[in-house]
Amino acid sequence: MNRTLCAVMMTLLAAGLVAQAGLAAPQEGSFPPVDLSKLRPADFNDNELDLPFHLLHFHRLAGSVLMDGPDRGFITLPIWRPANGNKPYNARIMESILSLAFFYATDRPWNSYYGSPALRARLEAALEFWCRVQAPDGKFSEYSPQGWNLAATAFATKFMGQTLTLLSKGPAIDKDLHRRVFEADRKALRIVFTDDGLRKHGRKYSNQYSNAFAGALAFLELNPDPELEKLLRLRVEEASRDHQSPAGFFYEA
């Protein structure tokens, strides 16, 4: 299973568990559930046979995107983090943008959301929100307003890298917004690779820092950038020395 599909399934599994727990999804706007009775087993490839569960619950995620107010675009359903951490300042919540992009851009017989105008509106709102909550230098916050940290910033680049990859092959979104998302992603990658504080933190939390390696590879595949590629090579070389112990394990704390 590819990494994009795995991340999407983790998000939607959480949405399904929320539903089973009896927690209602916020109803900021109606978003249609899929009609599974119209689908056949033959519509799914062998590696997609576990998707009906996630497909069934996707409307809960998409319907929880705020479509008005100061936090327009924020994903209000607490699936990627507990309810007490599902706050607009927590950019980790917006990693579920990848699930919105997956269903918007995946052309398969079972996917009635492919190219959906209603889904595009929510995807664009979520991307706009993500761009707005970024610090001027490229960082993102997690635990408090303007509490910029490595995890929120580096993880964002991985999820956004896969989102941009999907959008490069799928139906269009607003061109100006698409450009701004690329710029925001590049800014996040650059700060991870150049900020001394983030680099120091990464030497203690290898798993956080290494997300930017995957994010950078996805970005560079779509947008060749000599400066960013040079920084990536430098940091990968540095990580081979500083992010792994002599015994072989990677650091986390």
mmCIF file of C-alpha atoms in Angstrom:
data_model
loop_
_atom_site.group_PDB
_atom_site.id
_atom_site.type_symbol
_atom_site.label_atom_id
_atom_site.label_comp_id
_atom_site.label_asym_id
_atom_site.label_seq_id
_atom_site.Cartn_x
_atom_site.Cartn_y
_atom_site.Cartn_z
ATOM 1 C CA MET A 1 0.000 0.000 0.000
ATOM 2 C CA ASN A 2 1.439 3.400 -0.907
ATOM 3 C CA ARG A 3 2.091 5.988 1.792
ATOM 4 C CA THR A 4 -0.558 8.415 0.545
ATOM 5 C CA LEU A 5 -3.333 5.837 0.725
ATOM 6 C CA CYS A 6 -2.111 4.661 4.128
ATOM 7 C CA ALA A 7 -2.297 8.203 5.559
ATOM 8 C CA VAL A 8 -5.765 8.719 4.085
ATOM 9 C CA MET A 9 -7.010 5.447 5.557
ATOM 10 C CA MET A 10 -5.667 6.316 9.015
ATOM 11 C CA THR A 11 -7.603 9.573 8.944
ATOM 12 C CA LEU A 12 -10.845 8.005 7.804
ATOM 13 C CA LEU A 13 -10.544 5.064 10.176
ATOM 14 C CA ALA A 14 -10.496 7.647 12.950
ATOM 15 C CA ALA A 15 -13.579 9.295 11.443
ATOM 16 C CA GLY A 16 -15.356 5.955 11.492
ATOM 17 C CA LEU A 17 -14.412 5.363 15.109
ATOM 18 C CA VAL A 18 -15.763 8.802 15.991
ATOM 19 C CA ALA A 19 -19.033 7.842 14.324
ATOM 20 C CA GLN A 20 -19.195 4.509 16.163
ATOM 21 C CA ALA A 21 -18.586 6.311 19.442
ATOM 22 C CA GLY A 22 -21.690 8.379 18.794
ATOM 23 C CA LEU A 23 -19.919 11.706 18.432
ATOM 24 C CA ALA A 24 -21.762 13.818 15.898
ATOM 25 C CA ALA A 25 -19.856 15.509 13.126
ATOM 26 C CA PRO A 26 -20.349 19.283 13.019
ATOM 27 C CA GLN A 27 -22.843 20.258 10.335
ATOM 28 C CA GLU A 28 -21.472 23.492 8.939
ATOM 29 C CA GLY A 29 -22.808 22.528 5.530
ATOM 30 C CA SER A 30 -24.357 19.489 3.979
ATOM 31 C CA PHE A 31 -22.007 17.116 2.220
ATOM 32 C CA PRO A 32 -23.447 14.032 0.566
ATOM 33 C CA PRO A 33 -22.524 10.561 1.811
ATOM 34 C CA VAL A 34 -21.673 7.959 -0.789
ATOM 35 C CA ASP A 35 -24.335 5.423 -1.788
ATOM 36 C CA LEU A 36 -22.517 2.111 -1.430
ATOM 37 C CA SER A 37 -25.468 0.245 -2.960
ATOM 38 C CA LYS A 38 -24.454 1.661 -6.335
ATOM 39 C CA LEU A 39 -20.995 0.105 -6.158
ATOM 40 C CA ARG A 40 -19.865 -3.414 -7.053
ATOM 41 C CA PRO A 41 -16.918 -5.393 -5.693
ATOM 42 C CA ALA A 42 -15.497 -5.316 -9.218
ATOM 43 C CA ASP A 43 -15.191 -1.523 -8.937
ATOM 44 C CA PHE A 44 -12.318 -2.028 -6.486
ATOM 45 C CA ASN A 45 -8.869 -3.379 -7.201
ATOM 46 C CA ASP A 46 -7.454 -5.986 -4.832
ATOM 47 C CA ASN A 47 -5.460 -3.325 -2.977
ATOM 48 C CA GLU A 48 -8.613 -1.204 -2.553
ATOM 49 C CA LEU A 49 -10.891 -3.776 -0.919
ATOM 50 C CA ASP A 50 -10.624 -2.083 2.475
ATOM 51 C CA LEU A 51 -11.643 1.311 1.073
ATOM 52 C CA PRO A 52 -15.471 1.032 1.361
ATOM 53 C CA PHE A 53 -15.302 1.704 5.109
ATOM 54 C CA HIS A 54 -13.238 4.836 4.538
ATOM 55 C CA LEU A 55 -15.350 5.896 1.580
ATOM 56 C CA LEU A 56 -18.479 5.572 3.712
ATOM 57 C CA HIS A 57 -17.147 7.925 6.389
ATOM 58 C CA PHE A 58 -15.384 10.453 4.171
ATOM 59 C CA HIS A 59 -18.420 12.755 4.065
ATOM 60 C CA ARG A 60 -18.008 13.328 7.810
ATOM 61 C CA LEU A 61 -14.528 14.716 7.297
ATOM 62 C CA ALA A 62 -15.425 16.830 4.268
ATOM 63 C CA GLY A 63 -18.585 18.115 5.931
ATOM 64 C CA SER A 64 -16.626 19.288 8.962
ATOM 65 C CA VAL A 65 -14.633 21.886 7.006
ATOM 66 C CA LEU A 66 -15.810 25.310 8.175
ATOM 67 C CA MET A 67 -17.146 27.289 5.233
ATOM 68 C CA ASP A 68 -17.594 30.680 6.883
ATOM 69 C CA GLY A 69 -16.326 32.775 9.776
ATOM 70 C CA PRO A 70 -12.785 33.737 10.811
ATOM 71 C CA ASP A 71 -11.650 30.100 10.863
ATOM 72 C CA ARG A 72 -13.069 29.264 7.452
ATOM 73 C CA GLY A 73 -11.312 26.159 6.158
ATOM 74 C CA PHE A 74 -10.495 24.633 9.553
ATOM 75 C CA ILE A 75 -11.346 20.937 9.945
ATOM 76 C CA THR A 76 -13.543 20.755 13.038
ATOM 77 C CA LEU A 77 -14.032 16.989 13.353
ATOM 78 C CA PRO A 78 -11.604 15.639 16.010
ATOM 79 C CA ILE A 79 -10.141 12.666 14.182
ATOM 80 C CA TRP A 80 -6.419 13.384 13.738
ATOM 81 C CA ARG A 81 -6.067 14.678 17.288
ATOM 82 C CA PRO A 82 -8.236 14.423 20.450
ATOM 83 C CA ALA A 83 -11.038 16.934 20.832
ATOM 84 C CA ASN A 84 -9.059 19.013 23.334
ATOM 85 C CA GLY A 85 -6.257 19.407 20.789
ATOM 86 C CA ASN A 86 -8.469 20.091 17.789
ATOM 87 C CA LYS A 87 -7.833 23.832 17.780
ATOM 88 C CA PRO A 88 -7.375 26.251 14.862
ATOM 89 C CA TYR A 89 -3.800 27.026 15.943
ATOM 90 C CA ASN A 90 -2.876 23.322 15.667
ATOM 91 C CA ALA A 91 -1.603 22.839 12.128
ATOM 92 C CA ARG A 92 -1.374 19.084 12.680
ATOM 93 C CA ILE A 93 -5.159 18.978 12.250
ATOM 94 C CA MET A 94 -4.796 20.226 8.701
ATOM 95 C CA GLU A 95 -2.756 17.195 7.682
ATOM 96 C CA SER A 96 -6.162 15.707 6.831
ATOM 97 C CA ILE A 97 -6.141 17.972 3.775
ATOM 98 C CA LEU A 98 -4.464 14.976 2.154
ATOM 99 C CA SER A 99 -7.699 12.985 2.500
ATOM 100 C CA LEU A 100 -9.683 15.782 0.848
ATOM 101 C CA ALA A 101 -7.204 15.872 -2.031
ATOM 102 C CA PHE A 102 -7.174 12.082 -2.360
ATOM 103 C CA PHE A 103 -10.901 11.831 -2.985
ATOM 104 C CA TYR A 104 -10.986 14.974 -5.126
ATOM 105 C CA ALA A 105 -8.163 13.843 -7.407
ATOM 106 C CA THR A 106 -8.506 10.038 -7.556
ATOM 107 C CA ASP A 107 -10.282 8.871 -10.701
ATOM 108 C CA ARG A 108 -11.684 5.435 -9.865
ATOM 109 C CA PRO A 109 -15.082 3.798 -10.538
ATOM 110 C CA TRP A 110 -15.908 3.769 -6.819
ATOM 111 C CA ASN A 111 -15.098 7.448 -6.241
ATOM 112 C CA SER A 112 -18.160 9.619 -6.780
ATOM 113 C CA TYR A 113 -16.248 12.540 -5.234
ATOM 114 C CA TYR A 114 -13.744 12.771 -8.088
ATOM 115 C CA GLY A 115 -13.748 16.364 -9.357
ATOM 116 C CA SER A 116 -16.740 17.215 -7.149
ATOM 117 C CA PRO A 117 -17.405 20.989 -7.048
ATOM 118 C CA ALA A 118 -18.602 20.677 -3.440
ATOM 119 C CA LEU A 119 -15.415 18.884 -2.441
ATOM 120 C CA ARG A 120 -13.279 21.354 -4.375
ATOM 121 C CA ALA A 121 -14.831 24.206 -2.377
ATOM 122 C CA ARG A 122 -13.929 22.514 0.908
ATOM 123 C CA LEU A 123 -10.464 21.535 -0.260
ATOM 124 C CA GLU A 124 -9.740 25.093 -1.373
ATOM 125 C CA ALA A 125 -11.078 26.493 1.910
ATOM 126 C CA ALA A 126 -8.835 24.120 3.877
ATOM 127 C CA LEU A 127 -5.786 25.023 1.784
ATOM 128 C CA GLU A 128 -6.513 28.736 2.233
ATOM 129 C CA PHE A 129 -6.704 28.232 5.996
ATOM 130 C CA TRP A 130 -3.433 26.282 5.998
ATOM 131 C CA CYS A 131 -1.673 29.103 4.178
ATOM 132 C CA ARG A 132 -3.094 31.682 6.592
ATOM 133 C CA VAL A 133 -1.881 29.989 9.757
ATOM 134 C CA GLN A 134 1.737 29.763 8.603
ATOM 135 C CA ALA A 135 4.287 32.063 10.248
ATOM 136 C CA PRO A 136 6.042 34.603 8.005
ATOM 137 C CA ASP A 137 9.248 32.555 8.205
ATOM 138 C CA GLY A 138 7.498 29.311 7.224
ATOM 139 C CA LYS A 139 6.883 27.574 10.563
ATOM 140 C CA PHE A 140 3.605 26.112 11.825
ATOM 141 C CA SER A 141 2.285 25.806 15.384
ATOM 142 C CA GLU A 142 0.817 22.890 17.289
ATOM 143 C CA TYR A 143 0.254 23.317 21.031
ATOM 144 C CA SER A 144 -0.536 27.024 21.316
ATOM 145 C CA PRO A 145 -1.156 30.080 19.134
ATOM 146 C CA GLN A 146 2.142 30.965 17.444
ATOM 147 C CA GLY A 147 3.798 28.070 19.272
ATOM 148 C CA TRP A 148 5.871 27.262 16.215
ATOM 149 C CA ASN A 149 7.654 23.916 16.332
ATOM 150 C CA LEU A 150 9.460 21.317 14.262
ATOM 151 C CA ALA A 151 6.782 18.628 14.273
ATOM 152 C CA ALA A 152 4.004 20.847 12.936
ATOM 153 C CA THR A 153 6.303 22.281 10.268
ATOM 154 C CA ALA A 154 8.101 19.143 9.090
ATOM 155 C CA PHE A 155 5.010 16.930 9.084
ATOM 156 C CA ALA A 156 3.163 19.604 7.107
ATOM 157 C CA THR A 157 5.707 19.337 4.303
ATOM 158 C CA LYS A 158 5.212 15.579 3.991
ATOM 159 C CA PHE A 159 1.431 15.732 3.852
ATOM 160 C CA MET A 160 1.432 18.768 1.582
ATOM 161 C CA GLY A 161 3.981 17.150 -0.710
ATOM 162 C CA GLN A 162 1.618 14.239 -1.281
ATOM 163 C CA THR A 163 -1.345 16.610 -1.618
ATOM 164 C CA LEU A 164 0.430 18.593 -4.328
ATOM 165 C CA THR A 165 1.397 15.359 -6.075
ATOM 166 C CA LEU A 166 -2.253 14.313 -6.216
ATOM 167 C CA LEU A 167 -3.354 17.738 -7.431
ATOM 168 C CA SER A 168 -0.733 17.716 -10.177
ATOM 169 C CA LYS A 169 -2.509 14.739 -11.743
ATOM 170 C CA GLY A 170 -6.122 15.508 -10.911
ATOM 171 C CA PRO A 171 -8.825 18.105 -11.576
ATOM 172 C CA ALA A 172 -7.857 21.745 -11.215
ATOM 173 C CA ILE A 173 -8.162 23.985 -8.207
ATOM 174 C CA ASP A 174 -7.840 27.775 -8.172
ATOM 175 C CA LYS A 175 -4.527 28.592 -9.898
ATOM 176 C CA ASP A 176 -3.519 31.405 -7.565
ATOM 177 C CA LEU A 177 -4.248 29.273 -4.509
ATOM 178 C CA HIS A 178 -2.327 26.356 -6.012
ATOM 179 C CA ARG A 179 0.679 28.643 -6.494
ATOM 180 C CA ARG A 180 0.450 29.959 -2.928
ATOM 181 C CA VAL A 181 0.335 26.426 -1.533
ATOM 182 C CA PHE A 182 3.543 25.614 -3.417
ATOM 183 C CA GLU A 183 5.155 28.761 -2.019
ATOM 184 C CA ALA A 184 4.032 27.971 1.527
ATOM 185 C CA ASP A 185 5.343 24.426 1.238
ATOM 186 C CA ARG A 186 8.699 25.647 -0.045
ATOM 187 C CA LYS A 187 8.914 28.176 2.785
ATOM 188 C CA ALA A 188 8.232 25.442 5.346
ATOM 189 C CA LEU A 189 10.882 23.179 3.838
ATOM 190 C CA ARG A 190 13.438 25.954 3.748
ATOM 191 C CA ILE A 191 12.951 26.901 7.399
ATOM 192 C CA VAL A 192 13.291 23.267 8.491
ATOM 193 C CA PHE A 193 16.581 23.019 6.606
ATOM 194 C CA THR A 194 18.023 26.387 7.700
ATOM 195 C CA ASP A 195 16.724 27.208 11.194
ATOM 196 C CA ASP A 196 19.320 26.319 13.841
ATOM 197 C CA GLY A 197 16.673 25.747 16.508
ATOM 198 C CA LEU A 198 14.708 23.298 14.381
ATOM 199 C CA ARG A 199 17.879 21.495 13.345
ATOM 200 C CA LYS A 200 18.948 21.158 16.985
ATOM 201 C CA HIS A 201 15.530 19.796 17.933
ATOM 202 C CA GLY A 202 15.723 17.370 15.022
ATOM 203 C CA ARG A 203 18.855 15.810 16.470
ATOM 204 C CA LYS A 204 16.706 14.675 19.408
ATOM 205 C CA TYR A 205 13.586 13.822 17.393
ATOM 206 C CA SER A 206 14.749 12.151 14.199
ATOM 207 C CA ASN A 207 11.238 11.065 13.236
ATOM 208 C CA GLN A 208 10.026 14.669 13.162
ATOM 209 C CA TYR A 209 12.874 16.077 11.124
ATOM 210 C CA SER A 210 12.946 13.285 8.550
ATOM 211 C CA ASN A 211 9.413 14.096 7.402
ATOM 212 C CA ALA A 212 10.900 17.058 5.564
ATOM 213 C CA PHE A 213 13.066 14.703 3.503
ATOM 214 C CA ALA A 214 9.983 13.021 2.040
ATOM 215 C CA GLY A 215 8.285 16.399 1.710
ATOM 216 C CA ALA A 216 11.236 17.874 -0.147
ATOM 217 C CA LEU A 217 11.495 14.947 -2.564
ATOM 218 C CA ALA A 218 7.818 15.323 -3.474
ATOM 219 C CA PHE A 219 8.205 19.089 -3.871
ATOM 220 C CA LEU A 220 11.314 18.814 -6.044
ATOM 221 C CA GLU A 221 9.672 16.238 -8.285
ATOM 222 C CA LEU A 222 7.052 18.855 -9.145
ATOM 223 C CA ASN A 223 9.193 22.001 -8.865
ATOM 224 C CA PRO A 224 12.934 21.638 -9.440
ATOM 225 C CA ASP A 225 14.695 24.093 -7.133
ATOM 226 C CA PRO A 226 18.522 24.029 -7.012
ATOM 227 C CA GLU A 227 18.748 25.859 -3.678
ATOM 228 C CA LEU A 228 16.276 23.556 -1.973
ATOM 229 C CA GLU A 229 17.873 20.455 -3.470
ATOM 230 C CA LYS A 230 21.279 21.550 -2.180
ATOM 231 C CA LEU A 231 19.847 22.086 1.301
ATOM 232 C CA LEU A 232 18.165 18.682 1.211
ATOM 233 C CA ARG A 233 21.417 16.941 0.311
ATOM 234 C CA LEU A 234 23.258 18.745 3.099
ATOM 235 C CA ARG A 235 20.659 17.842 5.718
ATOM 236 C CA VAL A 236 20.426 14.191 4.657
ATOM 237 C CA GLU A 237 24.196 13.914 4.965
ATOM 238 C CA GLU A 238 24.042 15.634 8.341
ATOM 239 C CA ALA A 239 21.244 13.325 9.487
ATOM 240 C CA SER A 240 23.257 10.231 8.634
ATOM 241 C CA ARG A 241 25.718 11.401 11.262
ATOM 242 C CA ASP A 242 23.562 13.150 13.871
ATOM 243 C CA HIS A 243 20.119 11.509 13.775
ATOM 244 C CA GLN A 244 21.141 7.894 14.410
ATOM 245 C CA SER A 245 22.925 6.444 17.411
ATOM 246 C CA PRO A 246 26.103 4.363 17.119
ATOM 247 C CA ALA A 247 23.960 1.366 18.112
ATOM 248 C CA GLY A 248 21.694 1.960 15.122
ATOM 249 C CA PHE A 249 18.502 3.350 16.634
ATOM 250 C CA PHE A 250 17.083 6.747 15.734
ATOM 251 C CA TYR A 251 16.440 9.384 18.368
ATOM 252 C CA GLU A 252 13.156 10.459 19.887
ATOM 253 C CA ALA A 253 13.826 12.453 23.068
#
